Coordinates of C-alpha atoms in Angstrom, one line a residue:
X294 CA 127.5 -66.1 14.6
X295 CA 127.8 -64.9 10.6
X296 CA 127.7 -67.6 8.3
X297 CA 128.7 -66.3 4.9
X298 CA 128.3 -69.4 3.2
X299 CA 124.7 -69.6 4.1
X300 CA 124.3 -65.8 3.7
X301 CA 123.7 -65.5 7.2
X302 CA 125.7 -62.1 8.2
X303 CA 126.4 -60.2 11.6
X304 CA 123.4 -57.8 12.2
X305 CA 125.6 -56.1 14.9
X306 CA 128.1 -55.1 12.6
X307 CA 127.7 -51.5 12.2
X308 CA 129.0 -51.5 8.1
X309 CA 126.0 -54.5 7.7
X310 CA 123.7 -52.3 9.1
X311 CA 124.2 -49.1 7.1
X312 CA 124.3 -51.3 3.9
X313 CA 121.3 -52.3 4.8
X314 CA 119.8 -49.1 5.7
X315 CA 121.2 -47.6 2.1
X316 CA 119.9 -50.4 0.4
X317 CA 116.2 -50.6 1.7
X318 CA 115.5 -47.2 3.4
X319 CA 118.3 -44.7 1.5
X320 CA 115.1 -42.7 0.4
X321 CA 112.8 -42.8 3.4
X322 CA 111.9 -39.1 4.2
X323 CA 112.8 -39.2 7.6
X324 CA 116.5 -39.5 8.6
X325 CA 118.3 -42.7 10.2
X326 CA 120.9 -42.3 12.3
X327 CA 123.7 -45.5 13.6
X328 CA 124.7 -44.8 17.2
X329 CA 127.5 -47.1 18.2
X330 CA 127.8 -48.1 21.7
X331 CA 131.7 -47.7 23.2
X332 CA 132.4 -46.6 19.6
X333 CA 135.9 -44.8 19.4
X334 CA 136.2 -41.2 18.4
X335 CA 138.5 -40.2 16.5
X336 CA 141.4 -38.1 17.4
X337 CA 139.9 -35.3 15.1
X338 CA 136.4 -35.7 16.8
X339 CA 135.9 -32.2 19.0
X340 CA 132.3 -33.9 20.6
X341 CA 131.9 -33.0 24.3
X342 CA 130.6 -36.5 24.1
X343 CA 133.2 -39.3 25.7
X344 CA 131.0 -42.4 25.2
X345 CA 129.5 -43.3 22.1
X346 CA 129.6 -43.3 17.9
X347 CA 126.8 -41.6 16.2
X348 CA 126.9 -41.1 11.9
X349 CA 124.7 -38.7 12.0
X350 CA 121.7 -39.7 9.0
X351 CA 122.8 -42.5 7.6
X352 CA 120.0 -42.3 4.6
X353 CA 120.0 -39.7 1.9
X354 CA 116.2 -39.2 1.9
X355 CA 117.0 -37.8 -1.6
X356 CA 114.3 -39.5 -3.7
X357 CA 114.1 -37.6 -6.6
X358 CA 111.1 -38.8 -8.6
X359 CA 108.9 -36.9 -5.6
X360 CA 110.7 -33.8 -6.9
X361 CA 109.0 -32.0 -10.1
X362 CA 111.1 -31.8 -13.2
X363 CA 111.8 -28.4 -13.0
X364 CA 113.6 -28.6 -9.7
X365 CA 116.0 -30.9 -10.9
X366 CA 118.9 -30.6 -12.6
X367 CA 119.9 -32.5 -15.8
X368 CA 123.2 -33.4 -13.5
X369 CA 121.3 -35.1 -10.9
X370 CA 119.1 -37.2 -12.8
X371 CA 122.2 -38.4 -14.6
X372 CA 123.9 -39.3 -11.4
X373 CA 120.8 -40.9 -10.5
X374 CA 120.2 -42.8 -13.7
X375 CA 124.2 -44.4 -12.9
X376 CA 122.9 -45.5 -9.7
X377 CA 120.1 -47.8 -10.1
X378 CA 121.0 -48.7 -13.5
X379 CA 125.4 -49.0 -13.0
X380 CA 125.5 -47.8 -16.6
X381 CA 128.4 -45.1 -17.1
X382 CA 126.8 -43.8 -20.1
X383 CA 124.6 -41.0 -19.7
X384 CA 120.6 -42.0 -20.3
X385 CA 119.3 -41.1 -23.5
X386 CA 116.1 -39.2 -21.8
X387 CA 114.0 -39.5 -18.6
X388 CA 110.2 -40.1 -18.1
X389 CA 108.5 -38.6 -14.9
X390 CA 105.2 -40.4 -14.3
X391 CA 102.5 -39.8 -11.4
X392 CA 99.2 -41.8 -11.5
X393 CA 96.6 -40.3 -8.9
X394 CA 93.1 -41.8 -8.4
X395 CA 91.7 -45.1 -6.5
X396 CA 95.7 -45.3 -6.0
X397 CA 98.6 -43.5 -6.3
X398 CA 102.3 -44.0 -7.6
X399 CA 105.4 -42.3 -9.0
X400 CA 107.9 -43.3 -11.2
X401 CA 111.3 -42.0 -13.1
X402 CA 112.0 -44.1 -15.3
X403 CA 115.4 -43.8 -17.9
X404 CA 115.5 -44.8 -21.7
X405 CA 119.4 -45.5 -22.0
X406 CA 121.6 -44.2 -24.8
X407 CA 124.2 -47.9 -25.3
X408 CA 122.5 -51.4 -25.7
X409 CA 123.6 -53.6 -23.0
X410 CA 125.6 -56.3 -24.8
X411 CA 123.5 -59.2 -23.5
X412 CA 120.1 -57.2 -24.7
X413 CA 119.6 -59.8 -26.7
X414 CA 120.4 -63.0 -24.6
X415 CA 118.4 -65.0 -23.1
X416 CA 119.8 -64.7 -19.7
X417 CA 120.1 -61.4 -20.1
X418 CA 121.3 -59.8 -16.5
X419 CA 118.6 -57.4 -16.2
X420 CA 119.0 -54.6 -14.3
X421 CA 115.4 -52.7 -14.8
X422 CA 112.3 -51.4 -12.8
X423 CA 113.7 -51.3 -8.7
X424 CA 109.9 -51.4 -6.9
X425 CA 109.1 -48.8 -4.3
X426 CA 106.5 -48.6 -1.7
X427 CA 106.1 -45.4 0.8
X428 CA 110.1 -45.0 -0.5
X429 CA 110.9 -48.3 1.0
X430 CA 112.9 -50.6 -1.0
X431 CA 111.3 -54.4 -2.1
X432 CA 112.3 -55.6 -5.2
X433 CA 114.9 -55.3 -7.7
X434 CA 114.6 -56.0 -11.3
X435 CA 110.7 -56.0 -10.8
X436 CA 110.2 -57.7 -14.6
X437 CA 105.9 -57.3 -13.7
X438 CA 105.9 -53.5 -14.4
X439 CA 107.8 -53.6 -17.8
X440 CA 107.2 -55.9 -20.9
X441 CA 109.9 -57.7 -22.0
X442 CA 110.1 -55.9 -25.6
X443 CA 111.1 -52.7 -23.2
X444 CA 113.8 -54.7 -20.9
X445 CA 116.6 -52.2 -21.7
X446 CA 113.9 -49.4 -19.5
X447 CA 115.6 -48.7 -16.2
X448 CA 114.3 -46.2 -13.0
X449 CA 112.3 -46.3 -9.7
X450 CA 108.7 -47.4 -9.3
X451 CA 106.9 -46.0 -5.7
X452 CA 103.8 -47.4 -4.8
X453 CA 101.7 -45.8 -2.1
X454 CA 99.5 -48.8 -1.9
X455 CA 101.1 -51.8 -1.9
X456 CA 102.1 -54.0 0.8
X457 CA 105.8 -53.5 2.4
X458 CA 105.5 -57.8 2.2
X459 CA 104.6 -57.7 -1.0
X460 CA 106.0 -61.0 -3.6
X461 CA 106.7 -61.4 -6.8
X462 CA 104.0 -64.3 -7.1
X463 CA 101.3 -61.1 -5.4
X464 CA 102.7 -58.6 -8.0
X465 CA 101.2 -61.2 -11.4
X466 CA 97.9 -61.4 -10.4
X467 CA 97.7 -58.2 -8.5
X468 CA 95.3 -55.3 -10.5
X469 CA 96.9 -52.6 -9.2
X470 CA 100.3 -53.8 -10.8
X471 CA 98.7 -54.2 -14.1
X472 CA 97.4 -50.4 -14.5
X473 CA 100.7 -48.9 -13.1
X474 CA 102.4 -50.6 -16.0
X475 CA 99.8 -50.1 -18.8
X476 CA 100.6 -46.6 -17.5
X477 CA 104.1 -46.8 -17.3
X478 CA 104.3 -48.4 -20.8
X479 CA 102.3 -45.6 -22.6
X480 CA 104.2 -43.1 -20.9
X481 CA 107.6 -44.5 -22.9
X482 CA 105.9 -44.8 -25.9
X483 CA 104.9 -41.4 -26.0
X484 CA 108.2 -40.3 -25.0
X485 CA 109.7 -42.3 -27.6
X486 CA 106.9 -40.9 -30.2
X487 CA 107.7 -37.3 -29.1
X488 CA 111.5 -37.7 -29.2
X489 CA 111.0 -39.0 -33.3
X490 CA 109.1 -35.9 -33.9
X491 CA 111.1 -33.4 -32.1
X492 CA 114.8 -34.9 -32.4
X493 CA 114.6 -37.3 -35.3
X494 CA 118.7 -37.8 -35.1
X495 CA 118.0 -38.4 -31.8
X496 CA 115.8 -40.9 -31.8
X497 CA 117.3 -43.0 -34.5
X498 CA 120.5 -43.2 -32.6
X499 CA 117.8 -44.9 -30.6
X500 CA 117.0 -46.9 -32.8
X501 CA 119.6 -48.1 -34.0
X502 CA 120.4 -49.5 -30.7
X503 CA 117.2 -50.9 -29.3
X504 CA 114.7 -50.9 -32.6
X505 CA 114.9 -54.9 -32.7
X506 CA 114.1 -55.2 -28.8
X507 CA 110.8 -52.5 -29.9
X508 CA 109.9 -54.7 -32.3
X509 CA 109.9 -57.6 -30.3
X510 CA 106.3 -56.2 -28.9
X511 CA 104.8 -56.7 -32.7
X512 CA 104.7 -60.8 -31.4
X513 CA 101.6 -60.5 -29.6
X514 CA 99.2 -58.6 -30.7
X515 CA 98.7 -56.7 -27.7
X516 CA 97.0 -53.2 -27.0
X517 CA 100.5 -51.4 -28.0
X518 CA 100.9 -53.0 -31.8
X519 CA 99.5 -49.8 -33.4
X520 CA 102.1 -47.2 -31.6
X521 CA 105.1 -49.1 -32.1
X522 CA 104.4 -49.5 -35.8
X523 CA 104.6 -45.4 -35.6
X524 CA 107.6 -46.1 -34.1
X525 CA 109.6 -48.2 -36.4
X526 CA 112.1 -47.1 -38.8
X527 CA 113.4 -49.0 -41.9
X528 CA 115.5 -48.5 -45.2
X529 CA 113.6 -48.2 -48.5
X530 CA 114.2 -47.9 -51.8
X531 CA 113.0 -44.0 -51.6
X532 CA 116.9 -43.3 -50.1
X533 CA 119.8 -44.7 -50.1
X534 CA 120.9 -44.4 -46.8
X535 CA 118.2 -42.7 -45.1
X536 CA 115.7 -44.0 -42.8
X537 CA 111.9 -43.7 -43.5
X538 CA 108.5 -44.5 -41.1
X539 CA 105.5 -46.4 -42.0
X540 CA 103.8 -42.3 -41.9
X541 CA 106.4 -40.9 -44.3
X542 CA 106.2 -44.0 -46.7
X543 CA 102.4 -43.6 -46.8
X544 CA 102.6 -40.0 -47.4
X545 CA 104.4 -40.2 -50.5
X546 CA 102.6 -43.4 -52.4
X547 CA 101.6 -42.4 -55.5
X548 CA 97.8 -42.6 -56.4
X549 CA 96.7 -46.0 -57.1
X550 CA 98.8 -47.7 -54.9
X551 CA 96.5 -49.3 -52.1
X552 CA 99.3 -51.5 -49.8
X553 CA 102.4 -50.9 -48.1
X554 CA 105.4 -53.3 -49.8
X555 CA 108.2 -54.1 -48.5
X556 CA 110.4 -57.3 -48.2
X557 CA 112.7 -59.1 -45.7
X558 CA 116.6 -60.2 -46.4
X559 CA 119.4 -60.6 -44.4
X560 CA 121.0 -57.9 -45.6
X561 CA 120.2 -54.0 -47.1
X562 CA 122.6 -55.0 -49.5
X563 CA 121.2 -58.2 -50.3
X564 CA 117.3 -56.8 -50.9
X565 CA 118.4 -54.2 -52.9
X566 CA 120.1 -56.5 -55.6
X567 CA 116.6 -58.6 -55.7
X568 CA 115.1 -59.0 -58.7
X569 CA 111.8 -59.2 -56.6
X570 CA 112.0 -55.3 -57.2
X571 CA 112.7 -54.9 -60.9
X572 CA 108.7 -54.6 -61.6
X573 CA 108.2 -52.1 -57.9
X574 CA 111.1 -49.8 -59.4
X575 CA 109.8 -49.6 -62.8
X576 CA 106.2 -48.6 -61.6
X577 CA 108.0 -46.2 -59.1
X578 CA 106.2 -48.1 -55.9
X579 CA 108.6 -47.7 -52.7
X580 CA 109.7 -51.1 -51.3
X581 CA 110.5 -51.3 -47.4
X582 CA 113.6 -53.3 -46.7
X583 CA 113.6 -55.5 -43.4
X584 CA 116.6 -57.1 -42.4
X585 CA 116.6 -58.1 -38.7
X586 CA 115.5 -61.3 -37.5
X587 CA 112.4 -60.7 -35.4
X588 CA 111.0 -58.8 -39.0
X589 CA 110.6 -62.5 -40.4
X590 CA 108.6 -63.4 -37.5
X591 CA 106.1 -60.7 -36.3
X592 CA 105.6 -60.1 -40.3
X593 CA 104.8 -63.2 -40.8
X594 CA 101.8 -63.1 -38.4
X595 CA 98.4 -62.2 -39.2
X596 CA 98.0 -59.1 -41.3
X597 CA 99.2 -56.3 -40.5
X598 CA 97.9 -52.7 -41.0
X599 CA 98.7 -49.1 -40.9
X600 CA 96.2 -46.7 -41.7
X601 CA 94.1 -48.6 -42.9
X602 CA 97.1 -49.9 -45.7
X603 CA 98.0 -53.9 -45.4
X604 CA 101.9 -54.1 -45.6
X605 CA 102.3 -56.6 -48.0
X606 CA 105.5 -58.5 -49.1
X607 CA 106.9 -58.3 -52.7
X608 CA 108.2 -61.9 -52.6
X609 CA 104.9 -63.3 -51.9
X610 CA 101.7 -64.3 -53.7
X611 CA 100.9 -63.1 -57.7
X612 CA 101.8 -59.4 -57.8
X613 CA 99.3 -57.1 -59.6
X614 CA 100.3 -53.4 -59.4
X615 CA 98.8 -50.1 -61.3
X616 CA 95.3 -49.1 -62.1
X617 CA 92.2 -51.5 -62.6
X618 CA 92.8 -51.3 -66.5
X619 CA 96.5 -51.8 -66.1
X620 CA 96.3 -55.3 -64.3
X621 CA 93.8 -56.6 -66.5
X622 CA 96.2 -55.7 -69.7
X623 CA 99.3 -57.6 -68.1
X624 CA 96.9 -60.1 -67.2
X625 CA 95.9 -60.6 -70.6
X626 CA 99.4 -60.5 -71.9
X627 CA 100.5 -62.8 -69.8
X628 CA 97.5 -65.2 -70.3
X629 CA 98.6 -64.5 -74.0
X630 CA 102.0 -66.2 -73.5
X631 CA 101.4 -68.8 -71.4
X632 CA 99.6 -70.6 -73.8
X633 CA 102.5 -69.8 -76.5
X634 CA 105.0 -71.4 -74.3
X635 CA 103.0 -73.7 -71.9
X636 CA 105.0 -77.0 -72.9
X637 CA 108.3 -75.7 -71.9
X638 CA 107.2 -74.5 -68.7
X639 CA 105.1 -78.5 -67.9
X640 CA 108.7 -79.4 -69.3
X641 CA 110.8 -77.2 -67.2
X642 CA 108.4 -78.0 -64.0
X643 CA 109.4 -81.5 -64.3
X644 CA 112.9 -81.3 -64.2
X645 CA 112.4 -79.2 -60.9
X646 CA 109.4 -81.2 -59.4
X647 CA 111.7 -81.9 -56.4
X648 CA 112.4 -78.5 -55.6
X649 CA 109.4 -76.3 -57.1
X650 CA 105.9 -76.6 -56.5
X651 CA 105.3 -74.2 -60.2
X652 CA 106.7 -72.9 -62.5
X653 CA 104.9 -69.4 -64.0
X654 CA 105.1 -66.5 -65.9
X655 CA 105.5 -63.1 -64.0
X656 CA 104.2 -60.2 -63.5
X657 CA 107.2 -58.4 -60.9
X658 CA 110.2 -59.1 -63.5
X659 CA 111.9 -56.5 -65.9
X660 CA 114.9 -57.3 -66.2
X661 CA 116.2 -60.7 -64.0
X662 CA 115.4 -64.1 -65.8
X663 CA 113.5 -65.7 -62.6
X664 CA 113.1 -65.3 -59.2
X665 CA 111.5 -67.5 -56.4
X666 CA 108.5 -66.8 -54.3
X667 CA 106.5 -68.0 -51.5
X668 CA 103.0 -68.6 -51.1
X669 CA 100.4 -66.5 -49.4
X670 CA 100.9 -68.3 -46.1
X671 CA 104.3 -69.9 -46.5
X672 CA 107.2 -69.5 -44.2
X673 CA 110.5 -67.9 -46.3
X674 CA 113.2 -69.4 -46.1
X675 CA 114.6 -67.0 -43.2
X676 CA 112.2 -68.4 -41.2
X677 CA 113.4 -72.1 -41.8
X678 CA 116.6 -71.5 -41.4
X679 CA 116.0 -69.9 -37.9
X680 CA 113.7 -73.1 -37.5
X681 CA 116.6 -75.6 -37.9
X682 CA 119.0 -73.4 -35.9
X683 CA 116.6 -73.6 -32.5
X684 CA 116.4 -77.8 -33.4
X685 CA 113.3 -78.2 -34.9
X686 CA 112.6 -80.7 -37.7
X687 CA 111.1 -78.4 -40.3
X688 CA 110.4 -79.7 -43.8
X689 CA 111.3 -78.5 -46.9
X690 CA 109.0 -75.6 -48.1
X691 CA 108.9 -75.7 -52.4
X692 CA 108.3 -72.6 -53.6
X693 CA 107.5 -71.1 -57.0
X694 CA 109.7 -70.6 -59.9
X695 CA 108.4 -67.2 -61.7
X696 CA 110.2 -66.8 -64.8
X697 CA 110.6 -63.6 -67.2
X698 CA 108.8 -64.2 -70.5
X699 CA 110.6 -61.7 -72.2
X700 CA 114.4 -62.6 -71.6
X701 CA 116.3 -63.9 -73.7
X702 CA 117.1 -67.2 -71.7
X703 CA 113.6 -68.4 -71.7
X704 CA 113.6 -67.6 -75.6
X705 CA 116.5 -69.8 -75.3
X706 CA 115.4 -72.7 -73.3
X707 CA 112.3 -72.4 -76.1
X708 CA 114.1 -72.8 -78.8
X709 CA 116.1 -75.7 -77.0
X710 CA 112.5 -77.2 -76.3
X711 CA 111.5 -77.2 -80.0
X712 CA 114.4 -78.9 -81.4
X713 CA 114.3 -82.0 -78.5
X714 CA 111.8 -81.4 -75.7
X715 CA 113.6 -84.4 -73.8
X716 CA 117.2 -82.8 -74.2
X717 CA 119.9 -82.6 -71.4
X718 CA 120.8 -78.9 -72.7
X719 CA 117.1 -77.9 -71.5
X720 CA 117.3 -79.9 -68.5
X721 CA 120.6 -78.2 -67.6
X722 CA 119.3 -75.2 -68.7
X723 CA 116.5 -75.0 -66.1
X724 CA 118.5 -76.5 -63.0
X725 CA 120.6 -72.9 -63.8
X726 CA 117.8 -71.0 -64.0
X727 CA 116.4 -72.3 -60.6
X728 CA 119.9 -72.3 -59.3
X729 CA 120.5 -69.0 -60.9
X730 CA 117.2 -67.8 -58.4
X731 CA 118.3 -69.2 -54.9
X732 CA 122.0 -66.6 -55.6
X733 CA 120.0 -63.8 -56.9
X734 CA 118.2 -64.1 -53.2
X735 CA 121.5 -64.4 -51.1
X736 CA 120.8 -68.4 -50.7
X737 CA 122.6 -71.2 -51.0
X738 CA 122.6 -74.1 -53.3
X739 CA 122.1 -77.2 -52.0
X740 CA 125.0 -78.8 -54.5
X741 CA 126.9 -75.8 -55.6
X742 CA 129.0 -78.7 -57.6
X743 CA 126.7 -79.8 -59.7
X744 CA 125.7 -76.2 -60.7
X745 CA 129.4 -75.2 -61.5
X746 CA 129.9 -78.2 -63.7
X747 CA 126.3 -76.9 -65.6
X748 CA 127.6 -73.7 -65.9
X749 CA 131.0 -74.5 -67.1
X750 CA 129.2 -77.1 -70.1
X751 CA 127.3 -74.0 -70.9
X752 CA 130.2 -71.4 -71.1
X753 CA 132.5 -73.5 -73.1
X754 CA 128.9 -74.4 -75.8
X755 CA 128.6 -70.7 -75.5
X756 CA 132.5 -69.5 -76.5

């Protein structure tokens, strides 16, 4: 007897049967026909026969990745795409892969044109590589045979190989599994590569919609790292809108610049307001703008190059830009003036001792009176943020306070220094200066009170 709430169902129903049929053996190359015993005919049916129900094949033996390319139409492998992926968009491109040798496979696999909604969730319903062997169905959303970086792949896998009993527990440890999806994996990438090259509109539609999930492969340092860092796209200062490679930026640095820059914000908008710039702009040194989440993390791993160019962050570490000759003048004028004003800036790093770890001159500022930078080594403050939002105790990371030598605020703040070293004007002074740094990054202050009251003695001294 069925029991549907054990799952148990009637294997003598004729509709359980051809489900079952369509679901494991639809693409079997031999056809499967239902013959019902004492099965009515219908009034329409002209069969000599009196006696019993036959469907005819009950399989469409249409598998279409044993077809070459050129035999199919663009139709069909968009009707196909719909059914093993039940996404009504059309598929962004298709990728036809044999592998011959010790073993053989096939595979169609479907680069979709929408993100799924829950791309990005943890429990995300995946609906990706369906596993094949001798046409036979075994496994649904078969998670071995695609990383998770390219979840939002969909298609058919066929294994000549493999056992018809085969288990997802077999499939991790099995070799054979491995070099069908080193294969598989290449063959997208290349796709991908070959779609930015010959449709560049194309492919940043994209990548707009799955360039974050792509990136997510930059986490582990595996054999891919180098081809999808030719495949990312990013805003830069070179355009406005415009997206630009890692190739194109490197093909138009100027000579004399030896690293790729770029720097990481929440927001296009919020990078290109940073005064972590001014010095990048004035030397006319492009600046790469990262602004989704997994850009804090995988560039904050070990170093990264690209032909043979380290990408380096702007907001990090001393800056020295230009010729050999040129650094060691701005190092000399900066020596020059740290010894002119090097009591107001012992002063000024003791008002902030809680918050700063130094307080410098620098070397990237033109026109902004400070700015705040991190370490070689030092997690940004994106990256403790999203610390504290997973749960995790993180402590407070001080960064440096580089200040602008030339502005008229730190001639200010010296002039306040001469006349009483010990004053609250100057200690005011330099909590606004430091508060004036976390804005001019997007942050937030930690007591936006006590800066408004700072600011507001100031204006009315000022007026």
């Amino acid at each position: 007897e069925p029991d549907p709430e054990d799952g148990l169902k009637d294997y003598c129903d004729p509709t359980v049967l051809r489900s079952i049929v369509k679901k494991y053996s639809d693409f079997v190359a031999y056809p499967i026909t239902l013959t019902v015993i004492g099965e009515e005919k219908s009034e329409d049916d002209d069969s000599d026969s009196d006696s019993d129900g036959d469907d005819g094949p009950i399989n469409s033996m249409k598998a279409i990745w044993t077809r070459p390319k050129n035999e199919v139409t663009d139709e069909e492998y968009k009707e196909f795409y719909k059914h093993v992926s039940h996404d009504w968009n059309d598929p962004l491109d298709q990728v036809l892969v044999h592998i011959e040798g010790t073993f053989e496979a096939r595979a169609l696999l479907f680069i979709p044109s929408k993100a799924p909604f829950d791309l990005f969730h943890r429990e995300m319903a995946h609906r990706g590589i369906q596993l094949y062997v001798k046409r036979v169905f075994i496994m649904d959303e078969c998670d071995q045979l695609m990383p998770n970086y390219l979840r939002f792949v969909r298609g058919v896998v066929d294994a000549e190989d493999l056992s018809l009993n085969v288990s997802r527990e077999i499939l991790q440890q099995d070799r054979q599994i491995q070099t069908i999806k080193k294969r598989l994996v290449k063959k997208v990438l290349d796709a991908l590569s070959f779609m930015m090259g010959d449709d560049r509109k194309k492919y940043e539609g994209f990548w707009n919609q799955f360039g974050p999930a792509v990136k997510e492969g930059l986490l582990d340092f595996g054999d891919d790292r180098d081809k999808i860092l030719e495949l990312i796209l990013t805003g830069s200062t070179h355009h406005a809108t415009d997206l630009t490679s890692l190739k194109d930026y490197i093909s138009r640095m100027p000579e004399g610049q030896d690293a790729v820059y770029f720097l990481t914000g929440e927001t296009r908008e919020a990078i290109e307001n940073s005064p972590h710039l001014e010095a990048f702009k004035n030397k006319g040194y492009e600046v790469l703008f990262f602004t989704d989440r997994v850009d804090e993390i995988w560039l904050e791993g070990m170093p990264i190059e690209f032909e043979e160019k380290k990408l380096v962050s702007v907001g990090k570490g001393a800056i020295e830009l230009g010729s050999e000759e040129e650094r060691e003048k701005k190092k000399e004028e900066l020596e020059e003036k740290q010894t002119e004003i090097k009591d107001l800036l012992d002063r000024i790093r003791a008002v902030l001792q809680d918050d700063v770890k130094d307080v410098r001159l620098s070397s990237r500022l033109t026109e902004s009176p400070a700015c705040l930078v991190n370490d070689e080594g030092e997690m940004t403050p994106q990256i403790e943020a999203l610390l504290r939002q997973s749960g995790q105790d993180v402590p407070k990371v001080k960064r440096i306070l580089e200040v602008n030598p030339d502005h008229a605020i730190l001639q200010k703040l010296q002039s306040l220094f001469e006349s009483d070293p010990q004053g609250t004007d100057l200690e005011d002074g330099a909590w606004l200066l430091y508060g004036q740094s976390v804005l001019a990054e997007g942050g937030r202050l930690e007591d936006p009170a006590t800066f408004g009251k700072r600011l507001a003695a100031l204006m009315a001294k000022g007026l």
